[in-house]
Structures are given as structure tokens and as C-alpha cells.
Amino acid sequence: MAGRIPPRDIEAIKHRTNIADIVGEYVQLKGASVGSLKGLCPFHDEKSPSFNVRPDQGFYHCFGCGEGGDVYKFLQKLENITFYEAVEKCAAKISYQITYEAGSGRDEGVNRARLLAANEAAAKYFQQQLGTSEAQTARDFLTQRNFDQAASVHFGLGYAPKGWNGLGDALKAQGFTEEELSRSTLLSLRKVRATTSSEADWSGQSGTLPTR
Ligand SMILES: [Zn+2]
């Protein structure tokens, strides 16, 4: 994906797309009343058409099952694609050149596997930090509560070091981009924290322990 689709393009594409052309690829539409087309609803099983499309208004609505929306919603729902993919599909249809902006939309850009990998790398980072000299207080804290090293490893406990950049620097050194880290929410917070399993929430706590 090339980047974010600006709202003006999203609007322009919708404006120039005839919803009846798109819906017509999936549903056989016939003229109903003025400005309205009718067909068998693709979202529920029916024998007589209660699925209406109003090209002038850019909306569809089914009186049988209540489904309704604009052309993007129709494509998302029927093709099981994201909002951005629906926009791109319409753009391609009308040969509209999208002016992509830097960054990414909410539903595109970074893939899920990378986000999971970033989270795993973050967990590993915090676990490694628990072995540093800075983390002595945290280790003492765990020992007092009968968490030995094996238990720490088993439960994925970690230590969040002082400073703001440790995690980001470590993950960027492993090849993760700022966008991936921000999308994974690992860097969207203002402070370093652990974000893996619920057990690892401990590590966020240990980083704030008073130092001796
Ligand atoms: Zn329906």
C-alpha cells in the first residue's frame, strides 16, 4: 500500500462513482420508482426484490434485512475488504488517480504479522532488561515474592528501563520502522512500557520501583 488516501480523494471517488455500476456487477438491477433501482438482495436470501439502489444519492438499502450504506460499505461488506481497498477498487473502476499521502490509514499499510513480531521483539527486549544491573531492584522485588529466574522466564516478566528511547532504539535496530512501532502502539505511549501477555504487565511496574 502506497500510503494514506486523503479525504478529498475519498469524497471525489465516491462522487464520481455510480453506485449502480458497482452494485450492478453483483446484483441484477431493474428500474423501480424514479431515481431508484431494485434487485435481489445479496446480503440475505429472498425471492422478490427488496434491495434498492439510489444512484443520485449514492446509497443502497434493503427493506428485507435492513442492510444499507454507500458504495464503499457495499464493497467492504460484499467483498470482505477494508475501507481503503473499497476506495481503491472504485478508483480503479473510474480511472481516478489517487494522490497518496505519507503515513497510512487505519486499515492499511502495516501488516499484522509485523505488528505481532514487533510485540514479540518488545517482550524479549524487556525480558533481557531484567538481567541488566539497572534492574537489580526489580530482581530483588521479584525474589521477595518468590519469583526466581525460571519463573520470570516462564511468565515472561521483564523490566522497563529508565529513559524514553530504549525500546524504540532497540526495535529500530532490529529493522522495525517507526510506523510499525506506532501502529503496534508500542511507541504511541509517551513512556516505555511492556505490552505482551498480561503477566508482562509486571515489568511496567518494576520500572517505576524506587531505586536504592
Ligand atoms: Zn437484504
PDB file of C-alpha atoms and ligand atoms in Angstrom:
ATOM      1  CA  MET A   1       0.000   0.000   0.000  1.00  0.00           C
ATOM      2  CA  ALA A   2       1.391   3.341  -1.004  1.00  0.00           C
ATOM      3  CA  GLY A   3       0.197   5.448   1.922  1.00  0.00           C
ATOM      4  CA  ARG A   4      -2.802   7.302   3.206  1.00  0.00           C
ATOM      5  CA  ILE A   5      -5.679   8.182   0.898  1.00  0.00           C
ATOM      6  CA  PRO A   6      -6.612  11.832   1.568  1.00  0.00           C
ATOM      7  CA  PRO A   7     -10.273  12.527   2.469  1.00  0.00           C
ATOM      8  CA  ARG A   8     -10.741  14.755  -0.595  1.00  0.00           C
ATOM      9  CA  ASP A   9      -9.900  11.794  -2.839  1.00  0.00           C
ATOM     10  CA  ILE A  10     -12.211   9.513  -0.885  1.00  0.00           C
ATOM     11  CA  GLU A  11     -15.027  12.020  -1.411  1.00  0.00           C
ATOM     12  CA  ALA A  12     -14.196  12.698  -5.054  1.00  0.00           C
ATOM     13  CA  ILE A  13     -14.082   8.999  -5.909  1.00  0.00           C
ATOM     14  CA  LYS A  14     -17.408   8.408  -4.223  1.00  0.00           C
ATOM     15  CA  HIS A  15     -18.905  11.380  -6.009  1.00  0.00           C
ATOM     16  CA  ARG A  16     -17.766  10.187  -9.417  1.00  0.00           C
ATOM     17  CA  THR A  17     -18.644   6.553  -8.883  1.00  0.00           C
ATOM     18  CA  ASN A  18     -22.104   5.484  -9.940  1.00  0.00           C
ATOM     19  CA  ILE A  19     -23.125   3.123  -7.173  1.00  0.00           C
ATOM     20  CA  ALA A  20     -25.457   1.353  -9.595  1.00  0.00           C
ATOM     21  CA  ASP A  21     -22.472   0.389 -11.771  1.00  0.00           C
ATOM     22  CA  ILE A  22     -20.701  -1.197  -8.814  1.00  0.00           C
ATOM     23  CA  VAL A  23     -23.759  -2.896  -7.331  1.00  0.00           C
ATOM     24  CA  GLY A  24     -24.784  -3.927 -10.843  1.00  0.00           C
ATOM     25  CA  GLU A  25     -21.750  -6.179 -11.037  1.00  0.00           C
ATOM     26  CA  TYR A  26     -23.185  -8.321  -8.267  1.00  0.00           C
ATOM     27  CA  VAL A  27     -26.905  -7.723  -8.457  1.00  0.00           C
ATOM     28  CA  GLN A  28     -29.181  -7.632 -11.459  1.00  0.00           C
ATOM     29  CA  LEU A  29     -30.870  -4.239 -11.106  1.00  0.00           C
ATOM     30  CA  LYS A  30     -34.097  -3.095 -12.682  1.00  0.00           C
ATOM     31  CA  GLY A  31     -35.734   0.298 -12.637  1.00  0.00           C
ATOM     32  CA  ALA A  32     -38.169   0.692  -9.789  1.00  0.00           C
ATOM     33  CA  SER A  33     -39.609   4.116  -8.971  1.00  0.00           C
ATOM     34  CA  VAL A  34     -37.996   7.310 -10.252  1.00  0.00           C
ATOM     35  CA  GLY A  35     -34.322   7.501  -9.287  1.00  0.00           C
ATOM     36  CA  SER A  36     -34.407   4.051  -7.785  1.00  0.00           C
ATOM     37  CA  LEU A  37     -33.265   0.605  -8.903  1.00  0.00           C
ATOM     38  CA  LYS A  38     -34.281  -2.712  -7.473  1.00  0.00           C
ATOM     39  CA  GLY A  39     -32.807  -6.177  -7.252  1.00  0.00           C
ATOM     40  CA  LEU A  40     -32.480  -9.312  -5.177  1.00  0.00           C
ATOM     41  CA  CYS A  41     -30.543  -8.548  -2.018  1.00  0.00           C
ATOM     42  CA  PRO A  42     -27.030 -10.025  -1.984  1.00  0.00           C
ATOM     43  CA  PHE A  43     -26.986  -9.930   1.806  1.00  0.00           C
ATOM     44  CA  HIS A  44     -29.983 -12.090   2.508  1.00  0.00           C
ATOM     45  CA  ASP A  45     -31.896 -14.818   0.761  1.00  0.00           C
ATOM     46  CA  GLU A  46     -35.023 -13.573  -0.936  1.00  0.00           C
ATOM     47  CA  LYS A  47     -37.358 -14.412  -3.801  1.00  0.00           C
ATOM     48  CA  SER A  48     -38.793 -10.968  -4.544  1.00  0.00           C
ATOM     49  CA  PRO A  49     -36.513  -7.909  -4.719  1.00  0.00           C
ATOM     50  CA  SER A  50     -36.427  -5.608  -1.715  1.00  0.00           C
ATOM     51  CA  PHE A  51     -32.910  -4.345  -2.327  1.00  0.00           C
ATOM     52  CA  ASN A  52     -32.950  -0.722  -3.519  1.00  0.00           C
ATOM     53  CA  VAL A  53     -30.224   1.440  -5.007  1.00  0.00           C
ATOM     54  CA  ARG A  54     -30.500   5.194  -5.406  1.00  0.00           C
ATOM     55  CA  PRO A  55     -27.717   6.313  -7.763  1.00  0.00           C
ATOM     56  CA  ASP A  56     -28.475  10.034  -7.310  1.00  0.00           C
ATOM     57  CA  GLN A  57     -27.966   9.781  -3.588  1.00  0.00           C
ATOM     58  CA  GLY A  58     -25.224   7.164  -3.756  1.00  0.00           C
ATOM     59  CA  PHE A  59     -26.939   4.809  -1.329  1.00  0.00           C
ATOM     60  CA  TYR A  60     -28.321   1.307  -1.216  1.00  0.00           C
ATOM     61  CA  HIS A  61     -30.849  -0.070   1.202  1.00  0.00           C
ATOM     62  CA  CYS A  62     -32.565  -3.394   1.689  1.00  0.00           C
ATOM     63  CA  PHE A  63     -36.060  -3.305   3.108  1.00  0.00           C
ATOM     64  CA  GLY A  64     -35.809  -7.009   3.812  1.00  0.00           C
ATOM     65  CA  CYS A  65     -32.744  -7.234   6.038  1.00  0.00           C
ATOM     66  CA  GLY A  66     -32.015  -3.578   6.731  1.00  0.00           C
ATOM     67  CA  GLU A  67     -28.568  -3.525   5.123  1.00  0.00           C
ATOM     68  CA  GLY A  68     -27.683  -0.150   3.714  1.00  0.00           C
ATOM     69  CA  GLY A  69     -24.942   2.378   3.099  1.00  0.00           C
ATOM     70  CA  ASP A  70     -22.774   3.924   0.422  1.00  0.00           C
ATOM     71  CA  VAL A  71     -20.734   2.279  -2.312  1.00  0.00           C
ATOM     72  CA  TYR A  72     -17.717   1.761  -0.020  1.00  0.00           C
ATOM     73  CA  LYS A  73     -19.797  -0.013   2.581  1.00  0.00           C
ATOM     74  CA  PHE A  74     -21.337  -2.193  -0.111  1.00  0.00           C
ATOM     75  CA  LEU A  75     -17.931  -3.333  -1.385  1.00  0.00           C
ATOM     76  CA  GLN A  76     -16.484  -3.827   2.100  1.00  0.00           C
ATOM     77  CA  LYS A  77     -19.421  -5.935   3.096  1.00  0.00           C
ATOM     78  CA  LEU A  78     -19.732  -7.974  -0.064  1.00  0.00           C
ATOM     79  CA  GLU A  79     -16.057  -8.478  -0.873  1.00  0.00           C
ATOM     80  CA  ASN A  80     -14.954  -8.611   2.748  1.00  0.00           C
ATOM     81  CA  ILE A  81     -12.317  -5.967   2.097  1.00  0.00           C
ATOM     82  CA  THR A  82     -11.133  -2.932   4.073  1.00  0.00           C
ATOM     83  CA  PHE A  83     -12.453   0.580   3.608  1.00  0.00           C
ATOM     84  CA  TYR A  84      -9.271   1.606   1.803  1.00  0.00           C
ATOM     85  CA  GLU A  85      -9.439  -1.364  -0.504  1.00  0.00           C
ATOM     86  CA  ALA A  86     -13.012  -0.433  -1.367  1.00  0.00           C
ATOM     87  CA  VAL A  87     -11.917   3.126  -2.167  1.00  0.00           C
ATOM     88  CA  GLU A  88      -9.106   1.812  -4.363  1.00  0.00           C
ATOM     89  CA  LYS A  89     -11.438  -0.558  -6.148  1.00  0.00           C
ATOM     90  CA  CYS A  90     -13.778   2.293  -7.045  1.00  0.00           C
ATOM     91  CA  ALA A  91     -10.858   4.500  -8.066  1.00  0.00           C
ATOM     92  CA  ALA A  92      -9.584   1.819 -10.411  1.00  0.00           C
ATOM     93  CA  LYS A  93     -13.048   1.458 -11.896  1.00  0.00           C
ATOM     94  CA  ILE A  94     -13.278   5.117 -12.865  1.00  0.00           C
ATOM     95  CA  SER A  95      -9.544   5.507 -13.600  1.00  0.00           C
ATOM     96  CA  TYR A  96      -9.118   8.002 -10.793  1.00  0.00           C
ATOM     97  CA  GLN A  97      -5.512   8.682  -9.809  1.00  0.00           C
ATOM     98  CA  ILE A  98      -5.267   8.694  -6.015  1.00  0.00           C
ATOM     99  CA  THR A  99      -2.760  11.171  -4.573  1.00  0.00           C
ATOM    100  CA  TYR A 100      -1.396   9.097  -1.708  1.00  0.00           C
ATOM    101  CA  GLU A 101      -0.079  10.943   1.312  1.00  0.00           C
ATOM    102  CA  ALA A 102       2.726   9.910   3.625  1.00  0.00           C
ATOM    103  CA  GLY A 103       1.725   7.778   6.574  1.00  0.00           C
ATOM    104  CA  SER A 104      -1.019   5.233   6.499  1.00  0.00           C
ATOM    105  CA  GLY A 105      -4.698   4.913   7.013  1.00  0.00           C
ATOM    106  CA  ARG A 106      -6.022   2.954   9.924  1.00  0.00           C
ATOM    107  CA  ASP A 107      -6.839  -0.126   7.934  1.00  0.00           C
ATOM    108  CA  GLU A 108      -3.812  -0.485   5.748  1.00  0.00           C
ATOM    109  CA  GLY A 109      -0.076  -0.208   5.490  1.00  0.00           C
ATOM    110  CA  VAL A 110       1.455  -2.331   8.200  1.00  0.00           C
ATOM    111  CA  ASN A 111       0.678  -5.990   8.154  1.00  0.00           C
ATOM    112  CA  ARG A 112      -0.453  -7.924  11.170  1.00  0.00           C
ATOM    113  CA  ALA A 113       2.454 -10.329  11.193  1.00  0.00           C
ATOM    114  CA  ARG A 114       4.881  -7.410  11.532  1.00  0.00           C
ATOM    115  CA  LEU A 115       2.865  -5.980  14.418  1.00  0.00           C
ATOM    116  CA  LEU A 116       2.962  -9.327  16.209  1.00  0.00           C
ATOM    117  CA  ALA A 117       6.690  -9.627  15.534  1.00  0.00           C
ATOM    118  CA  ALA A 118       7.213  -6.120  16.947  1.00  0.00           C
ATOM    119  CA  ASN A 119       5.330  -7.082  20.097  1.00  0.00           C
ATOM    120  CA  GLU A 120       7.346 -10.257  20.488  1.00  0.00           C
ATOM    121  CA  ALA A 121      10.579  -8.341  19.991  1.00  0.00           C
ATOM    122  CA  ALA A 122       9.419  -5.828  22.608  1.00  0.00           C
ATOM    123  CA  ALA A 123       8.685  -8.613  25.103  1.00  0.00           C
ATOM    124  CA  LYS A 124      12.128 -10.062  24.511  1.00  0.00           C
ATOM    125  CA  TYR A 125      13.683  -6.635  24.961  1.00  0.00           C
ATOM    126  CA  PHE A 126      12.013  -6.150  28.351  1.00  0.00           C
ATOM    127  CA  GLN A 127      12.956  -9.670  29.428  1.00  0.00           C
ATOM    128  CA  GLN A 128      16.583  -9.014  28.552  1.00  0.00           C
ATOM    129  CA  GLN A 129      16.462  -5.743  30.501  1.00  0.00           C
ATOM    130  CA  LEU A 130      15.537  -7.705  33.619  1.00  0.00           C
ATOM    131  CA  GLY A 131      19.065  -9.133  33.541  1.00  0.00           C
ATOM    132  CA  THR A 132      20.838  -5.756  33.482  1.00  0.00           C
ATOM    133  CA  SER A 133      22.475  -4.143  36.513  1.00  0.00           C
ATOM    134  CA  GLU A 134      19.897  -1.356  36.417  1.00  0.00           C
ATOM    135  CA  ALA A 135      17.194  -3.965  37.065  1.00  0.00           C
ATOM    136  CA  GLN A 136      18.682  -5.164  40.377  1.00  0.00           C
ATOM    137  CA  THR A 137      15.861  -3.511  42.329  1.00  0.00           C
ATOM    138  CA  ALA A 138      13.305  -5.234  40.173  1.00  0.00           C
ATOM    139  CA  ARG A 139      15.007  -8.613  40.605  1.00  0.00           C
ATOM    140  CA  ASP A 140      15.091  -8.115  44.374  1.00  0.00           C
ATOM    141  CA  PHE A 141      11.415  -7.247  44.256  1.00  0.00           C
ATOM    142  CA  LEU A 142      10.667 -10.469  42.372  1.00  0.00           C
ATOM    143  CA  THR A 143      12.857 -12.556  44.661  1.00  0.00           C
ATOM    144  CA  GLN A 144      10.988 -11.237  47.688  1.00  0.00           C
ATOM    145  CA  ARG A 145       7.854 -12.597  46.072  1.00  0.00           C
ATOM    146  CA  ASN A 146       9.463 -15.948  45.327  1.00  0.00           C
ATOM    147  CA  PHE A 147       9.832 -15.333  41.615  1.00  0.00           C
ATOM    148  CA  ASP A 148      13.142 -16.898  40.683  1.00  0.00           C
ATOM    149  CA  GLN A 149      14.708 -16.591  37.257  1.00  0.00           C
ATOM    150  CA  ALA A 150      12.929 -19.654  35.900  1.00  0.00           C
ATOM    151  CA  ALA A 151       9.581 -18.272  37.000  1.00  0.00           C
ATOM    152  CA  SER A 152      10.403 -14.920  35.417  1.00  0.00           C
ATOM    153  CA  VAL A 153      11.173 -16.607  32.113  1.00  0.00           C
ATOM    154  CA  HIS A 154       8.098 -18.812  32.365  1.00  0.00           C
ATOM    155  CA  PHE A 155       5.768 -15.862  32.926  1.00  0.00           C
ATOM    156  CA  GLY A 156       7.566 -13.572  30.509  1.00  0.00           C
ATOM    157  CA  LEU A 157       8.435 -10.966  33.122  1.00  0.00           C
ATOM    158  CA  GLY A 158      10.532  -8.058  32.041  1.00  0.00           C
ATOM    159  CA  TYR A 159      11.954  -4.763  33.166  1.00  0.00           C
ATOM    160  CA  ALA A 160      11.273  -1.352  31.669  1.00  0.00           C
ATOM    161  CA  PRO A 161      14.461   0.708  31.974  1.00  0.00           C
ATOM    162  CA  LYS A 162      14.603   4.421  32.665  1.00  0.00           C
ATOM    163  CA  GLY A 163      14.503   6.729  29.677  1.00  0.00           C
ATOM    164  CA  TRP A 164      12.198   7.096  26.727  1.00  0.00           C
ATOM    165  CA  ASN A 165      14.097   5.686  23.804  1.00  0.00           C
ATOM    166  CA  GLY A 166      15.346   2.274  24.881  1.00  0.00           C
ATOM    167  CA  LEU A 167      12.622   0.159  23.343  1.00  0.00           C
ATOM    168  CA  GLY A 168      12.279   2.255  20.204  1.00  0.00           C
ATOM    169  CA  ASP A 169      16.019   2.242  19.567  1.00  0.00           C
ATOM    170  CA  ALA A 170      16.265  -1.497  20.172  1.00  0.00           C
ATOM    171  CA  LEU A 171      13.401  -2.323  17.834  1.00  0.00           C
ATOM    172  CA  LYS A 172      14.515   0.086  15.122  1.00  0.00           C
ATOM    173  CA  ALA A 173      17.945  -1.562  15.284  1.00  0.00           C
ATOM    174  CA  GLN A 174      16.102  -4.809  14.509  1.00  0.00           C
ATOM    175  CA  GLY A 175      14.604  -3.259  11.402  1.00  0.00           C
ATOM    176  CA  PHE A 176      11.176  -2.195  12.624  1.00  0.00           C
ATOM    177  CA  THR A 177      10.003   1.116  11.211  1.00  0.00           C
ATOM    178  CA  GLU A 178       8.565   3.957  13.255  1.00  0.00           C
ATOM    179  CA  GLU A 179       5.252   3.423  11.525  1.00  0.00           C
ATOM    180  CA  GLU A 180       5.165  -0.228  12.523  1.00  0.00           C
ATOM    181  CA  LEU A 181       6.005   0.635  16.106  1.00  0.00           C
ATOM    182  CA  SER A 182       3.403   3.344  16.242  1.00  0.00           C
ATOM    183  CA  ARG A 183       0.758   1.120  14.666  1.00  0.00           C
ATOM    184  CA  SER A 184       1.579  -1.637  17.143  1.00  0.00           C
ATOM    185  CA  THR A 185       1.038   1.030  19.863  1.00  0.00           C
ATOM    186  CA  LEU A 186       4.472   0.171  21.232  1.00  0.00           C
ATOM    187  CA  LEU A 187       5.623   3.735  20.661  1.00  0.00           C
ATOM    188  CA  SER A 188       2.390   5.672  20.742  1.00  0.00           C
ATOM    189  CA  LEU A 189       2.639   5.973  24.511  1.00  0.00           C
ATOM    190  CA  ARG A 190       4.850   8.636  25.964  1.00  0.00           C
ATOM    191  CA  LYS A 191       6.720   6.212  28.135  1.00  0.00           C
ATOM    192  CA  VAL A 192       8.394   2.878  27.778  1.00  0.00           C
ATOM    193  CA  ARG A 193       6.211   0.014  28.819  1.00  0.00           C
ATOM    194  CA  ALA A 194       5.766  -3.672  28.342  1.00  0.00           C
ATOM    195  CA  THR A 195       2.944  -4.806  26.127  1.00  0.00           C
ATOM    196  CA  THR A 196       2.859  -8.548  25.817  1.00  0.00           C
ATOM    197  CA  SER A 197       0.962 -11.018  27.888  1.00  0.00           C
ATOM    198  CA  SER A 198      -0.970  -9.904  30.927  1.00  0.00           C
ATOM    199  CA  GLU A 199       1.785 -11.352  33.109  1.00  0.00           C
ATOM    200  CA  ALA A 200       4.243  -8.994  31.487  1.00  0.00           C
ATOM    201  CA  ASP A 201       2.362  -6.027  32.900  1.00  0.00           C
ATOM    202  CA  TRP A 202       4.579  -6.619  35.861  1.00  0.00           C
ATOM    203  CA  SER A 203       7.532  -5.204  34.006  1.00  0.00           C
ATOM    204  CA  GLY A 204       5.905  -1.819  33.575  1.00  0.00           C
ATOM    205  CA  GLN A 205       5.514  -1.757  37.353  1.00  0.00           C
ATOM    206  CA  SER A 206       9.041  -2.827  38.114  1.00  0.00           C
ATOM    207  CA  GLY A 207      10.440   0.054  36.079  1.00  0.00           C
ATOM    208  CA  THR A 208       8.819   2.519  38.432  1.00  0.00           C
ATOM    209  CA  LEU A 209      10.151   0.997  41.637  1.00  0.00           C
ATOM    210  CA  PRO A 210      12.095   3.386  43.874  1.00  0.00           C
ATOM    211  CA  THR A 211      15.823   2.906  43.435  1.00  0.00           C
ATOM    212  CA  ARG A 212      18.041   2.304  46.391  1.00  0.00           C
TER     213      ARG A 212
HETATM  214 ZN    ZN B   1     -31.349  -7.780   2.313  1.00  0.00          ZN
END
